[in-house]
Coordinates of C-alpha atoms in Angstrom, one line a residue:
M17 CA 10.7 -1.6 4.1
S18 CA 9.0 -4.9 3.3
F19 CA 8.6 -6.8 6.5
T20 CA 6.5 -9.4 8.5
Y21 CA 5.6 -7.2 11.4
W22 CA 3.5 -4.1 11.9
F23 CA 4.9 -1.5 14.3
K24 CA 3.6 0.7 17.2
V25 CA 5.9 3.5 18.3
R26 CA 5.3 5.6 21.4
L27 CA 7.4 7.8 23.7
P28 CA 5.2 8.2 26.8
G29 CA 5.4 11.7 28.3
H30 CA 5.8 13.4 24.9
T31 CA 3.5 14.4 22.3
M32 CA 4.4 13.7 18.7
Q33 CA 3.6 16.3 16.0
V34 CA 3.0 14.4 12.8
I35 CA 4.2 16.6 9.8
E36 CA 4.6 14.0 6.9
A37 CA 3.3 10.7 5.8
D38 CA 4.9 8.6 3.0
G39 CA 6.7 11.6 1.6
I40 CA 3.6 14.0 1.6
Y41 CA 3.9 16.9 4.0
S42 CA 0.8 17.3 6.2
Q43 CA -0.6 20.0 8.4
P44 CA 0.8 19.4 12.0
S45 CA -1.2 16.8 13.9
A46 CA -0.6 16.0 17.6
V47 CA -0.7 12.4 18.5
D48 CA 0.4 9.9 21.2
G49 CA 1.9 7.3 18.8
L50 CA 2.3 5.8 15.4
D51 CA 0.8 2.4 14.4
M52 CA 2.5 1.6 11.1
C53 CA 2.2 -1.2 8.6
P54 CA 5.2 -2.4 6.5
G55 CA 6.1 0.3 4.1
Q56 CA 4.5 3.2 5.8
R57 CA 6.7 6.2 6.9
Y58 CA 6.1 9.2 9.2
S59 CA 8.1 12.4 10.0
V60 CA 7.4 13.7 13.6
I61 CA 8.5 16.6 15.7
I62 CA 9.0 15.9 19.4
T63 CA 9.6 18.7 21.9
A64 CA 12.0 17.8 24.6
H65 CA 11.4 18.5 28.3
D66 CA 13.4 21.3 30.0
S67 CA 14.0 19.1 33.0
L68 CA 17.0 16.7 33.4
K69 CA 15.3 14.9 36.3
F70 CA 14.2 11.8 34.3
N71 CA 15.2 9.9 31.2
H72 CA 12.5 8.4 29.1
A73 CA 12.1 5.3 26.9
L74 CA 10.9 5.1 23.3
N75 CA 8.7 2.0 23.1
V76 CA 8.4 -0.1 20.0
T77 CA 6.0 -3.0 19.6
F78 CA 6.3 -5.4 16.6
Y79 CA 3.2 -7.4 16.1
S80 CA 1.4 -9.6 13.5
D81 CA -1.9 -11.3 13.4
F82 CA -0.7 -14.1 11.1
I83 CA 2.2 -15.3 13.2
P84 CA 1.4 -17.4 16.3
Q85 CA 1.3 -15.5 19.5
T86 CA 4.7 -16.4 21.1
P87 CA 6.3 -14.6 24.1
G88 CA 9.3 -12.7 23.1
F89 CA 8.5 -13.2 19.4
N90 CA 5.1 -12.0 18.6
P91 CA 4.5 -9.5 20.0
L92 CA 8.2 -8.3 20.2
Y93 CA 9.0 -5.4 22.5
H94 CA 12.0 -3.1 22.2
Q95 CA 13.0 0.0 24.2
V96 CA 15.3 2.8 23.1
P97 CA 16.6 5.1 25.9
I98 CA 16.1 8.9 25.5
V99 CA 18.8 10.2 27.8
Y100 CA 18.4 13.6 29.4
H101 CA 21.0 13.1 32.0
D102 CA 23.5 10.2 32.5
N103 CA 22.5 9.5 36.1
A104 CA 18.8 10.1 35.8
P105 CA 16.3 7.2 36.2
I106 CA 13.9 6.3 33.4
K107 CA 10.5 7.7 34.3
T108 CA 7.7 5.0 34.5
F109 CA 4.1 5.6 33.4
T110 CA 0.9 3.7 34.2
A111 CA 0.2 1.3 31.4
I112 CA -2.8 2.2 29.1
E113 CA -4.7 0.1 26.5
D114 CA -4.3 0.7 22.9
H115 CA -7.9 2.1 22.4
E116 CA -6.9 4.9 24.9
V117 CA -3.9 6.0 22.8
K118 CA -4.4 8.7 20.2
W119 CA -2.8 7.1 17.1
A120 CA -1.8 8.9 13.9
D121 CA -4.7 8.5 11.5
E122 CA -4.5 9.5 7.9
L123 CA -8.3 10.1 7.8
A124 CA -7.9 12.8 10.5
M125 CA -4.9 14.4 8.7
E126 CA -4.8 17.0 5.9
P127 CA -1.9 17.6 3.3
R128 CA 0.0 20.8 3.7
D129 CA -0.7 21.8 0.0
K130 CA -4.5 21.5 0.5
Q131 CA -5.3 19.4 -2.5
M132 CA -9.1 19.2 -2.8
L133 CA -10.9 15.9 -3.0
L134 CA -10.5 14.5 -6.6
E135 CA -13.9 14.5 -8.3
P136 CA -15.9 13.6 -10.2
V137 CA -14.9 9.9 -10.3
D138 CA -14.4 8.7 -13.9
Q139 CA -13.6 5.1 -13.1
H140 CA -14.5 3.0 -10.0
I141 CA -12.5 -0.2 -9.5
V142 CA -13.1 -2.9 -6.9
V143 CA -10.3 -5.1 -5.9
N144 CA -10.9 -8.1 -3.6
V145 CA -8.3 -9.8 -1.5
K146 CA -8.4 -13.6 -2.3
V147 CA -7.0 -16.6 -0.5
L148 CA -5.8 -20.0 -1.8
N149 CA -5.4 -22.5 1.1
R150 CA -2.8 -25.1 0.3
E151 CA -1.5 -28.2 2.0
M152 CA 0.4 -28.2 5.3
G153 CA -1.4 -24.9 6.4
M154 CA 0.2 -22.8 3.6
S155 CA -1.9 -20.2 1.8
I156 CA -1.5 -17.7 -0.9
H157 CA -3.0 -14.3 -0.8
A158 CA -3.7 -12.3 -4.0
Y159 CA -5.1 -9.0 -5.1
G160 CA -7.3 -10.4 -8.0
H161 CA -8.5 -13.7 -9.5
Y162 CA -4.8 -14.7 -10.1
A163 CA -1.5 -14.8 -8.2
Y164 CA 0.7 -12.2 -9.9
A165 CA 3.7 -13.7 -11.8
P166 CA 6.3 -12.3 -14.3
V167 CA 5.8 -12.9 -18.0
P168 CA 8.3 -13.0 -21.0
V169 CA 7.6 -9.6 -22.2
P170 CA 7.4 -6.9 -19.5
P171 CA 4.2 -5.1 -19.5
L172 CA 5.9 -1.8 -20.2
Y173 CA 7.1 -3.1 -23.4
T174 CA 3.7 -4.6 -24.3
A175 CA 2.2 -1.1 -23.7
L176 CA 4.8 0.6 -25.9
T177 CA 4.7 -1.9 -28.9
T178 CA 1.1 -3.0 -29.4
G179 CA -0.4 0.3 -30.7
D180 CA -4.1 0.7 -30.1
M181 CA -4.3 -2.8 -28.7
A182 CA -2.4 -1.6 -25.6
L183 CA -5.7 -0.2 -24.4
S184 CA -7.1 -3.7 -24.3
P185 CA -6.6 -6.1 -21.4
S186 CA -6.3 -8.9 -23.9
V187 CA -2.7 -8.2 -24.6
Y188 CA -1.6 -8.5 -20.9
A189 CA -1.4 -12.0 -19.4
P190 CA -4.0 -12.8 -16.7
Q191 CA -1.4 -13.1 -14.1
L192 CA -0.5 -9.5 -14.3
N193 CA -3.9 -8.5 -13.1
A194 CA -3.7 -5.5 -15.4
I195 CA -6.1 -2.5 -14.9
I196 CA -6.1 0.1 -17.8
L197 CA -6.3 3.7 -16.8
K198 CA -7.2 6.5 -19.1
H199 CA -5.0 9.6 -19.1
N200 CA -6.1 12.2 -16.4
H201 CA -9.2 10.1 -15.4
V202 CA -10.0 10.3 -11.7
V203 CA -9.9 6.8 -10.4
E204 CA -11.4 5.5 -7.2
L205 CA -10.0 2.2 -6.0
E206 CA -12.0 0.2 -3.5
L207 CA -9.9 -2.4 -1.8
R208 CA -11.9 -5.1 0.0
N209 CA -10.5 -7.6 2.5
S210 CA -13.7 -9.5 2.9
F211 CA -12.3 -13.0 2.7
A212 CA -8.8 -13.0 4.2
P213 CA -8.8 -13.5 7.9
I214 CA -5.6 -11.4 8.5
M215 CA -4.3 -7.9 7.8
H216 CA -2.7 -6.8 4.6
T217 CA -1.2 -3.6 3.2
Y218 CA -1.6 -1.8 -0.1
H219 CA 1.4 0.0 -1.5
S220 CA 1.1 2.0 -4.7
H221 CA 4.1 2.8 -7.1
G222 CA 3.5 5.8 -9.3
H223 CA 1.0 7.6 -7.1
A224 CA 0.3 8.9 -3.7
F225 CA -3.4 8.3 -3.3
Q226 CA -6.0 10.3 -1.4
V227 CA -7.4 8.3 1.5
V228 CA -11.1 8.8 1.3
E229 CA -13.0 6.3 3.4
S230 CA -12.8 3.0 5.3
G231 CA -15.5 0.7 6.6
L232 CA -16.7 -2.8 7.1
A233 CA -16.3 -5.0 4.0
K234 CA -19.4 -7.2 4.7
I235 CA -21.2 -8.5 1.8
N236 CA -24.1 -6.3 0.8
S237 CA -22.9 -3.7 3.2
S238 CA -20.9 -0.5 2.5
I239 CA -21.7 1.5 5.6
P240 CA -18.7 3.7 6.1
V241 CA -16.9 3.5 9.5
K242 CA -14.8 6.5 8.8
R243 CA -14.5 9.1 6.1
F244 CA -11.9 11.9 5.8
K245 CA -12.4 15.0 7.9
G246 CA -12.4 18.5 6.6
R247 CA -11.9 19.4 2.9
Y248 CA -8.5 18.0 1.9
P249 CA -8.0 14.3 2.2
M250 CA -4.5 13.1 3.2
R251 CA -2.4 11.5 0.5
R252 CA 0.0 8.7 1.2
D253 CA 1.2 5.6 -0.7
T254 CA 0.9 2.8 1.8
I255 CA -2.1 1.7 3.9
T256 CA -3.2 -1.0 6.1
L257 CA -6.2 -3.1 5.0
A258 CA -7.5 -4.8 8.1
A259 CA -9.4 -8.1 8.1
G260 CA -13.0 -7.5 7.3
Q261 CA -12.4 -4.0 6.1
Y262 CA -12.6 -1.9 2.8
V263 CA -10.7 1.2 2.0
R264 CA -11.4 3.7 -0.7
V265 CA -8.7 5.8 -2.2
R266 CA -8.5 8.1 -5.2
I267 CA -5.8 9.1 -7.7
K268 CA -5.6 11.2 -10.9
A269 CA -4.1 9.2 -13.7
D270 CA -1.7 11.9 -14.7
N271 CA 1.5 9.8 -14.6
P272 CA 1.7 7.6 -17.7
G273 CA 3.5 4.3 -17.0
V274 CA 3.2 0.7 -15.8
W275 CA 2.9 0.8 -12.1
Y276 CA 3.1 -2.2 -9.7
Q277 CA 0.6 -2.3 -6.9
H278 CA 1.2 -4.7 -4.1
C279 CA 1.0 -5.8 -0.5
H280 CA 4.1 -4.7 1.4
Q281 CA 4.1 -7.7 3.6
E282 CA 7.2 -9.6 2.2
Q283 CA 5.8 -13.1 2.0
H284 CA 2.5 -12.0 0.4
N285 CA 4.3 -9.8 -2.2
L286 CA 6.6 -12.6 -3.2
S287 CA 3.7 -15.1 -3.5
G288 CA 1.9 -12.9 -5.9
M289 CA -0.3 -10.4 -4.1
A290 CA -0.1 -7.7 -6.6
F291 CA -1.7 -6.1 -9.6
T292 CA -0.6 -3.7 -12.4
F293 CA -1.8 -0.2 -13.5
I294 CA -1.4 0.2 -17.2
E295 CA -1.7 4.0 -17.1
A296 CA -2.3 5.9 -20.4
P297 CA -0.6 3.6 -22.8
D298 CA -1.5 5.8 -25.7
V299 CA 0.3 8.7 -24.1
M300 CA 3.2 6.4 -23.1
Q301 CA 3.7 5.6 -26.7
Q302 CA 4.1 9.2 -27.6
T303 CA 6.3 10.3 -24.7
L304 CA 8.3 7.3 -23.3
R305 CA 11.4 5.6 -24.9
V306 CA 13.2 2.5 -23.4
P307 CA 16.9 3.2 -23.3
Q308 CA 18.8 1.3 -26.1
E309 CA 21.0 -0.3 -23.4
M310 CA 18.0 -1.9 -21.8
L311 CA 16.7 -3.3 -25.1
E312 CA 20.3 -4.6 -25.7
F313 CA 20.4 -6.2 -22.3
C314 CA 17.2 -8.0 -22.9
R315 CA 18.4 -9.2 -26.3
I316 CA 21.5 -10.7 -24.7
L317 CA 19.3 -12.5 -22.1
G318 CA 17.0 -13.8 -24.9
H319 CA 14.0 -11.8 -23.6
P320 CA 11.5 -10.5 -26.2
T321 CA 10.9 -6.8 -26.2
Q322 CA 7.7 -6.4 -28.1
G323 CA 4.3 -7.8 -28.5
N324 CA 1.9 -9.1 -25.9
S325 CA 2.9 -10.8 -22.7
A326 CA 4.0 -13.8 -24.7
G327 CA 5.8 -12.0 -27.4
H328 CA 3.1 -12.4 -30.0
F329 CA 0.6 -9.9 -31.4
G330 CA -3.0 -9.9 -30.6
S331 CA -4.4 -12.0 -27.8
D332 CA -2.4 -15.1 -28.5
M333 CA -0.7 -16.1 -25.2
T334 CA 0.8 -19.4 -26.4
G335 CA 4.0 -20.2 -24.5
I336 CA 3.1 -18.7 -21.2
D337 CA 2.4 -20.9 -18.1
P338 CA -1.3 -20.9 -17.0
P339 CA -1.9 -18.4 -14.1
L340 CA -2.5 -19.7 -10.6
A341 CA -6.2 -19.1 -9.9
I342 CA -7.2 -18.1 -6.4
N343 CA -10.4 -19.1 -4.6
G344 CA -13.0 -16.4 -3.7
T345 CA -15.4 -14.2 -5.6
A346 CA -15.5 -14.6 -9.3
N347 CA -15.2 -11.0 -10.0
S348 CA -12.1 -10.2 -8.0
I349 CA -11.2 -7.1 -9.9
T350 CA -14.0 -5.1 -11.4
G351 CA -14.4 -1.6 -12.8
T352 CA -16.4 0.7 -14.8

């Protein structure tokens, strides 16, 4: 779900066996709790006690670092009774600090299918979080130099109708923050939250990525804080990008299509914190067809279905509103 809060979930007195994250089955991993950002999912197995002496409480904490700390609102606490016996009291436990809790951690998990680390890397892309501070304390956060915005011709139609030009960023409007991926290339994406003072999330459509590394996103510093353990990095499709942190993930570009990549925090997504993978457009042109019903629907609404983002051919973007540029580093999305 898209939401404002992050979530912490614990059932004191019980151990959770994590067996899945974001639709990817994992080797069982024993943890005390789950610390989840908007859009993340886990499946866990919890073994019940064989005693009816006590009931227990599932504790859920909703929290956010960009909402003012307000009692009863942020953080927000909720308890769900786990009933072993109608007349039993709820067992109490000594409170412990968050750093004492063993939270689920994708860098310590392994996928059940034991997919090896994708290598060698064919394309390395750096995406910087950027912030535009506006009047009255409002701000816009973006992945890239521009806030994402829709355009007259959807990028899928552009990729399918512009021939060899579909491999060039020039046919996609700047506000799409388009990144061209070549078919079957191994792509390493480095997301850097160097400039935003708050947490964000990264959610990928079209791929579950291998979580390879996270560390401090200080300028001129790429010293890793944590790297995946073992031989098989865990895959998932949503991850937290903490303030001052970078995260490296890898995918294999084996799913031709146009894939929306975005922050799963609702306000940031709606304000344009997104970019687009244009994955293997040359392969798309040979294998994908838009249903005639969809083309007819666009015709009725008066939307063009071919050409570049403006409905022209080549790099002529006449008729499109200029993109909203965001402050920060000049090279907000770079890649080789």
